[in-house]
XYZ file of C-alpha atoms in Angstrom:
509
model
C -22.552 78.987 162.649
C -23.628 80.014 159.325
C -20.899 80.194 156.241
C -20.713 83.766 156.408
C -19.937 84.002 160.003
C -17.013 81.250 159.386
C -15.217 83.565 156.717
C -15.609 86.556 158.889
C -14.690 84.378 162.252
C -11.585 82.979 160.330
C -10.396 86.463 159.158
C -10.920 88.184 162.806
C -8.895 85.416 164.242
C -6.310 86.106 161.769
C -6.370 89.828 162.095
C -6.316 89.842 165.693
C -3.205 87.164 165.786
C -1.377 89.464 163.203
C -1.833 92.369 165.642
C -0.551 90.634 168.614
C 2.334 89.212 166.854
C 3.340 92.353 165.292
C 2.633 94.213 169.103
C 4.965 91.477 170.781
C 7.803 91.933 168.093
C 7.804 95.544 167.793
C 7.937 95.692 171.787
C 10.551 93.222 171.877
C 12.524 95.313 169.414
C 11.853 98.333 171.057
C 13.293 97.041 174.690
C 16.375 95.833 172.889
C 17.588 99.282 171.082
C 15.099 102.002 172.678
C 13.992 102.962 169.028
C 10.998 105.089 169.323
C 9.823 104.070 165.805
C 8.867 100.563 167.610
C 7.369 102.091 170.639
C 4.773 103.814 168.405
C 4.300 100.794 165.892
C 3.694 98.627 169.123
C 1.045 101.118 170.631
C -0.267 101.403 167.362
C -0.903 97.601 167.022
C -1.894 97.549 170.638
C -4.794 100.049 170.278
C -5.746 98.541 167.079
C -6.244 95.234 168.724
C -8.293 96.840 171.624
C -10.486 97.771 168.630
C -10.636 94.575 167.124
C -11.444 92.678 170.221
C -14.159 95.218 170.869
C -15.708 94.381 167.590
C -16.294 90.648 168.405
C -19.433 89.537 167.619
C -19.439 85.753 167.107
C -20.498 85.071 170.360
C -20.727 86.568 174.079
C -18.435 89.454 174.038
C -17.733 90.067 177.952
C -15.189 92.782 177.060
C -17.669 94.579 174.863
C -20.460 94.383 177.349
C -18.310 95.728 180.282
C -16.683 98.556 178.556
C -20.177 99.525 176.419
C -22.096 100.057 179.608
C -19.328 101.881 181.535
C -18.350 104.092 178.668
C -20.141 105.143 175.622
C -17.260 106.924 174.026
C -14.830 103.838 174.228
C -15.051 102.547 170.720
C -14.442 106.069 169.117
C -11.685 107.058 171.736
C -9.752 103.880 170.941
C -9.647 104.834 167.186
C -8.488 108.258 167.426
C -5.484 106.927 169.799
C -4.548 104.405 167.292
C -4.608 107.101 164.192
C -2.671 109.398 166.585
C 0.008 106.620 167.122
C -0.082 105.842 163.578
C 0.875 109.371 162.921
C 3.637 109.439 165.072
C 4.980 106.132 163.911
C 5.006 107.542 160.246
C 6.971 110.508 161.014
C 9.744 108.292 162.338
C 9.334 105.819 159.603
C 9.756 108.360 156.874
C 12.530 110.365 158.911
C 10.523 113.607 158.224
C 12.425 115.560 160.730
C 15.621 115.314 158.568
C 13.748 115.995 155.479
C 10.840 118.551 156.350
C 11.158 119.497 159.804
C 8.315 122.287 159.596
C 5.926 119.505 158.316
C 7.183 116.923 161.195
C 6.214 119.523 163.887
C 2.958 120.086 162.285
C 1.907 116.537 161.930
C 3.253 115.956 165.418
C 1.020 118.404 166.892
C -2.191 117.290 165.187
C -1.287 113.674 166.571
C -1.036 114.992 169.972
C -4.355 116.969 169.384
C -5.762 113.848 168.463
C -4.399 112.210 171.783
C -5.889 115.124 173.766
C -9.431 114.962 172.057
C -9.280 111.195 172.487
C -8.449 111.848 176.442
C -11.695 114.226 176.398
C -14.091 111.893 174.966
C -13.102 109.166 177.282
C -13.848 111.201 180.388
C -17.066 112.547 178.903
C -18.128 108.907 178.177
C -18.792 108.178 181.670
C -21.198 110.834 181.633
C -24.893 109.495 180.875
C -26.092 112.988 180.167
C -24.601 112.923 176.912
C -26.306 110.651 174.462
C -24.402 107.797 172.577
C -25.270 109.249 169.075
C -22.986 112.287 170.227
C -20.114 110.214 169.762
C -21.105 108.542 166.540
C -21.817 111.917 164.939
C -18.636 113.403 166.123
C -16.530 110.563 164.423
C -18.426 110.616 161.355
C -19.006 114.242 160.810
C -15.915 115.735 162.395
C -13.144 113.446 162.806
C -13.530 111.543 159.762
C -13.773 114.450 157.245
C -10.894 116.200 159.023
C -8.675 113.222 159.083
C -9.135 112.174 155.641
C -8.173 115.174 154.413
C -5.425 115.409 156.545
C -4.269 111.925 155.467
C -4.464 113.090 151.726
C -2.904 116.434 152.483
C 0.320 114.464 154.051
C 0.421 111.838 151.441
C 0.606 114.432 148.364
C 3.449 116.034 150.512
C 5.396 112.823 151.601
C 5.421 112.138 147.700
C 8.209 114.720 147.196
C 10.179 113.462 150.367
C 13.276 111.605 149.423
C 12.952 108.985 152.114
C 13.595 105.294 150.964
C 10.458 104.273 153.108
C 7.657 106.585 151.693
C 6.639 104.075 149.318
C 5.840 101.429 151.816
C 4.167 104.487 153.859
C 1.983 105.560 150.866
C 0.998 102.192 149.899
C 0.118 100.742 153.365
C -1.705 103.897 154.133
C -3.890 103.986 150.784
C -4.591 100.305 151.187
C -5.918 101.201 154.876
C -7.926 104.106 153.676
C -9.680 102.380 150.507
C -10.548 99.009 152.567
C -11.411 101.182 155.856
C -13.612 103.768 154.003
C -15.479 100.990 152.211
C -15.975 99.148 155.444
C -17.302 102.128 157.015
C -19.393 103.524 154.204
C -21.417 99.761 153.565
C -21.364 99.282 157.029
C -23.979 102.408 157.573
C -25.457 101.677 153.807
C -25.930 97.842 153.727
C -28.190 98.375 150.594
C -24.689 99.107 148.664
C -23.136 95.987 149.724
C -23.928 92.959 147.805
C -21.298 90.723 149.187
C -22.300 86.940 150.257
C -19.106 85.585 152.127
C -17.734 88.473 154.129
C -19.499 91.349 156.582
C -18.728 94.941 156.042
C -16.483 95.121 158.882
C -14.360 92.423 157.258
C -12.960 94.923 154.865
C -11.670 96.772 157.836
C -9.849 93.580 158.959
C -8.322 93.102 155.487
C -7.314 96.897 155.651
C -5.511 96.376 158.922
C -3.605 93.133 157.636
C -2.637 94.462 154.379
C -1.036 97.679 156.056
C 0.452 95.407 158.884
C 2.212 93.267 156.209
C 3.256 96.278 153.856
C 4.575 98.169 157.062
C 6.585 94.748 158.229
C 8.175 94.646 154.978
C 9.008 98.526 155.019
C 10.246 98.074 158.565
C 12.535 95.188 157.931
C 13.904 97.365 154.799
C 14.131 100.219 157.325
C 16.263 97.944 159.945
C 18.435 96.740 157.287
C 19.400 99.878 156.262
C 19.992 100.781 159.664
C 22.097 97.898 160.125
C 24.365 98.666 156.891
C 24.609 102.086 158.033
C 25.970 101.027 161.485
C 28.101 98.781 159.523
C 29.684 101.082 157.352
C 30.232 103.708 160.296
C 31.851 100.964 162.100
C 34.064 100.163 159.154
C 34.955 103.760 158.461
C 35.883 104.096 162.227
C 38.164 101.129 162.123
C 39.854 102.437 159.120
C 40.047 105.643 160.827
C 41.523 104.125 163.833
C 43.778 102.257 161.830
C 45.259 105.507 160.183
C 45.744 106.918 163.444
C 47.578 104.073 164.634
C 49.821 104.368 161.537
C 50.268 107.722 161.993
C 50.983 107.460 165.746
C 53.575 104.471 164.980
C 55.198 106.876 162.504
C 55.171 109.829 164.833
C 56.682 107.690 167.532
C 59.081 106.370 165.297
C 60.445 109.976 164.175
C 60.414 111.087 167.916
C 62.728 108.001 168.648
C 65.010 109.185 165.712
C 65.261 112.593 167.235
C 65.508 111.372 170.709
C 68.556 109.317 169.497
C 70.100 112.364 167.831
C 69.612 114.573 170.839
C 71.340 112.132 173.520
C 74.606 113.145 171.861
C 74.585 116.344 174.013
C 72.865 116.116 177.329
C 73.053 119.575 178.021
C 71.192 120.405 174.660
C 68.824 117.609 175.483
C 67.795 119.003 178.712
C 67.108 122.511 176.944
C 65.034 120.864 174.294
C 62.959 118.633 176.820
C 62.249 121.914 178.814
C 61.052 123.818 175.555
C 58.915 120.822 174.418
C 57.370 121.024 178.021
C 56.684 124.423 177.206
C 54.955 123.858 174.324
C 52.799 121.236 175.724
C 51.833 123.457 178.671
C 50.827 125.925 176.016
C 49.011 123.462 174.005
C 47.055 122.298 177.151
C 46.147 125.882 178.141
C 44.885 126.670 174.511
C 47.353 129.377 174.101
C 47.471 129.407 170.214
C 49.681 132.357 169.002
C 52.461 132.681 166.272
C 54.348 134.540 168.854
C 54.346 131.576 171.434
C 55.623 129.259 168.400
C 57.949 131.957 167.166
C 59.538 132.146 170.537
C 60.175 128.235 170.962
C 61.784 128.329 167.281
C 63.860 131.047 168.580
C 64.931 129.356 171.565
C 65.735 126.125 169.494
C 67.891 128.247 166.845
C 69.901 129.374 170.184
C 70.566 125.886 171.051
C 71.553 124.827 167.807
C 73.940 127.594 167.325
C 75.365 126.566 170.841
C 74.274 130.006 172.229
C 73.474 128.175 175.333
C 73.688 131.370 177.765
C 71.166 133.125 175.616
C 69.149 130.560 175.303
C 68.955 130.071 178.834
C 67.990 133.657 179.493
C 65.183 133.813 176.534
C 63.915 130.418 177.805
C 63.714 131.889 181.664
C 62.071 135.120 180.467
C 59.525 133.296 178.377
C 58.502 130.907 180.967
C 58.108 133.676 183.394
C 55.878 135.325 180.770
C 53.559 132.010 180.343
C 53.310 131.730 184.315
C 52.019 135.577 184.417
C 49.582 134.714 181.681
C 48.270 131.469 183.166
C 48.130 132.708 186.809
C 46.250 135.939 185.542
C 43.641 133.659 183.677
C 42.292 132.896 187.099
C 40.553 135.941 187.201
C 38.560 137.749 184.616
C 40.105 141.180 185.559
C 43.714 141.882 186.883
C 45.415 144.634 188.092
C 46.883 147.494 185.989
C 50.084 146.884 187.476
C 50.086 143.189 186.409
C 49.072 144.128 182.867
C 51.915 146.467 182.713
C 54.483 143.887 183.974
C 53.048 141.457 181.133
C 53.442 144.007 178.731
C 57.006 144.525 179.862
C 57.825 140.692 179.544
C 56.245 140.603 176.326
C 58.500 143.391 174.650
C 61.763 142.146 176.475
C 61.183 138.854 174.689
C 60.208 140.555 171.287
C 63.460 143.014 171.657
C 65.562 139.960 172.057
C 64.155 137.931 169.304
C 64.654 140.745 166.898
C 68.360 141.555 168.004
C 67.343 144.621 169.833
C 66.051 146.130 166.398
C 63.972 148.442 168.673
C 63.826 150.095 172.047
C 60.985 150.437 174.603
C 60.270 152.318 177.700
C 57.347 152.104 180.503
C 56.894 155.386 182.179
C 54.359 155.610 185.157
C 53.262 158.851 186.637
C 53.939 158.748 190.527
C 50.595 159.495 191.518
C 49.131 156.679 189.797
C 48.517 153.583 192.059
C 48.384 150.732 189.616
C 47.279 148.234 191.947
C 43.920 150.085 192.367
C 42.827 149.757 188.741
C 41.347 146.403 187.726
C 41.856 145.846 183.787
C 40.949 142.916 181.502
C 43.924 140.678 181.256
C 46.233 141.110 178.167
C 43.634 143.940 176.751
C 46.965 145.994 175.717
C 48.907 143.281 174.058
C 46.958 143.624 170.532
C 47.831 147.198 170.504
C 51.459 146.715 171.746
C 51.717 143.934 168.935
C 50.304 146.173 166.204
C 52.940 148.807 167.105
C 55.357 146.366 166.845
C 54.464 144.521 163.649
C 52.638 146.837 161.762
C 54.407 150.080 162.719
C 58.213 149.587 163.928
C 59.304 146.436 161.951
C 59.329 148.671 158.957
C 61.480 151.322 160.404
C 65.003 151.007 159.515
C 66.482 152.374 162.588
C 65.949 154.007 166.144
C 62.315 152.484 166.306
C 60.961 153.197 169.564
C 57.878 152.459 171.665
C 56.864 154.078 174.709
C 54.130 153.126 177.186
C 53.162 156.123 179.359
C 50.741 155.988 182.258
C 49.547 159.616 182.970
C 46.991 161.137 185.580
C 44.708 163.377 183.746
C 42.422 164.043 186.741
C 39.357 162.209 186.375
C 41.064 159.583 184.098
C 44.200 157.703 184.270
C 45.633 157.465 180.385
C 47.594 154.443 178.995
C 49.541 155.788 176.115
C 51.267 153.459 173.412
C 53.441 155.575 171.261
C 55.488 154.396 168.401
C 57.392 156.164 165.635
C 56.429 153.563 162.842
C 54.755 154.137 159.451
C 51.616 155.264 161.099
C 48.117 153.621 161.438
C 46.734 154.563 158.119
C 49.925 153.027 156.470
C 50.012 150.285 158.502
C 46.057 149.537 157.582
C 46.926 149.628 153.989
C 49.785 147.323 154.077
C 48.026 144.853 156.508
C 45.911 143.572 153.684
C 49.168 142.197 152.233
C 50.911 141.024 155.482
C 50.457 137.108 156.247
C 50.920 138.102 159.732
C 47.383 139.220 161.417
C 47.245 140.738 164.883
C 44.167 140.396 167.066
C 41.310 142.781 165.399
C 39.773 145.672 166.948
C 36.502 143.672 166.939
C 37.655 141.538 169.549
C 39.097 144.399 171.744
C 35.935 146.483 171.383
C 33.674 143.058 172.525
C 36.099 142.698 175.566
C 35.937 146.483 176.629
C 32.062 146.370 176.256
C 31.791 143.399 178.302
C 33.956 144.860 181.051
C 32.102 148.310 180.867
C 28.559 146.455 181.375
C 30.070 144.161 183.976
C 31.528 146.982 186.029
C 29.634 149.465 187.837
C 32.699 151.509 189.071
C 34.716 151.499 185.936
C 34.845 152.546 182.281
C 37.450 152.075 179.635
C 37.583 153.689 176.238
C 40.333 154.144 173.612
C 41.379 156.109 170.860
C 43.867 155.305 168.052
C 45.585 158.274 166.798
C 47.970 158.611 163.358
C 50.442 161.005 164.597
C 51.350 162.221 160.854
C 47.557 163.196 160.015
C 47.661 165.230 163.222
C 50.759 166.395 162.607
C 52.399 165.546 165.647
C 55.206 163.479 164.270
C 55.422 159.866 162.881
C 53.716 156.868 164.178
C 50.639 155.804 165.873
C 49.403 156.717 169.500
C 46.816 154.430 171.060
C 45.292 156.191 174.054
C 43.441 153.920 176.755
C 41.382 155.936 179.193
C 40.303 154.394 182.551
C 37.943 156.588 184.494
C 38.645 157.152 188.163
C 35.717 156.183 190.263
C 35.514 154.977 193.977
C 35.133 151.386 194.669
C 37.384 150.251 191.642
C 39.818 148.129 193.656
C 40.562 144.367 192.786
C 37.911 142.431 194.519
C 38.192 138.856 195.446
C 35.324 137.792 192.932
C 36.270 135.883 190.207
C 34.822 134.923 186.696
C 32.648 131.938 185.924
C 35.813 130.671 184.079
C 38.004 130.194 187.176
C 36.954 126.313 187.847
C 38.235 125.559 184.112
C 41.325 127.546 184.501
C 42.075 126.136 187.646
C 41.714 122.572 186.450
C 44.052 123.598 183.391
C 46.587 124.911 185.607
C 46.802 121.737 187.878
C 46.975 119.663 184.785
C 49.920 121.764 183.481
C 51.751 121.746 186.673
C 51.297 118.102 186.962
């Protein structure tokens, strides 16, 4: 074996060995943590190794003879494939999806196009009608110029990326391009090469080895950073768990002290336990409202003032209201009768909580069959709440709220009328009021949803400032329901029924 072949043969063995080692290591790491980064790097090493084995020319190459005789495009197909996996590896190595998602998608599509072209060329390689020079010309005059320009374009953009891995990617890529292109040029132009110890292809092997070592170091740094980030997250998690444990112990200690104080009076203990149970039910059912917790605080106040009878009555009304809300939550729509019962319970609780500061009445026209009309659950509650908080609470005496259900021929009208400060005045005052009722936006969305879902019903409402219309003081809300056939309560429930049924079972248990 000539001296030139000895150097080339040694370099070929070293290159193939390096690729095998890195392929096995990357594959083992991938099967350990399932990181796609190592999957693509192992595939890159594997197909590069296939190409290196294909280029063995230091003796009989059975692999070369079999493949070359069967498929004319194999040599170029393998190069397209390992370049594609090189790009996919680079995307994850640079974490480009985090820094430049659009560029990441662009490069990813380009890599998949390379794989698709490689697949097409592989199948056409079995066709003897296509000359062998076609694939070499395609590689030299189509793929190389496009891919080389694309590579420099990517490198130029990657320089601006904030990834810590970009320097390893850029250095490894430039080394591969410089040595690889030199090997390609002098292999087709031997007169340009004056070397005595190495063949032109050996510079390609040098490019692979240098690139592998640069990337192996970069991968080691990458893995170390991942490990450090994981350790940091675990440390923060442990610290957070410790803080939660401390707070939990403090809360348990506080609850224990409260329990010892409440044991002195068994009767009070029973009531407060029931209040806490109701509060837990409210939290579990995700009913978050100032009204709920204000009521619970009022009950506690009655208990602390030893007004047990009033506390029992208040607690009973409140529990009934909560049960109604939960029962009605099983259906997206309820009957108008149930809706008005909810409002009656709500108003009776508020009336008692504010020591009869206002009076209310609910009047229903005898011709209106409330059970025949379906209605979004608790749709009236925001109107009633606004009438109380932003209308009647500023009235010093004789505050009155009326709910009238009237039959107007084609429509059934629900009229919520108060003698408060009026709608326009309440709007001006609301901006400085810390208490915020449910907004009209949510009401409009619920009504719009109801009207779109229901083919037999239509709901509309109007808010009237009575003073502006010169019909007295206060605000009047008119909710109109069209009377159409087939609008009775159906047995069809909403898609939330399953969630609410689980919630109710959890509360009752």
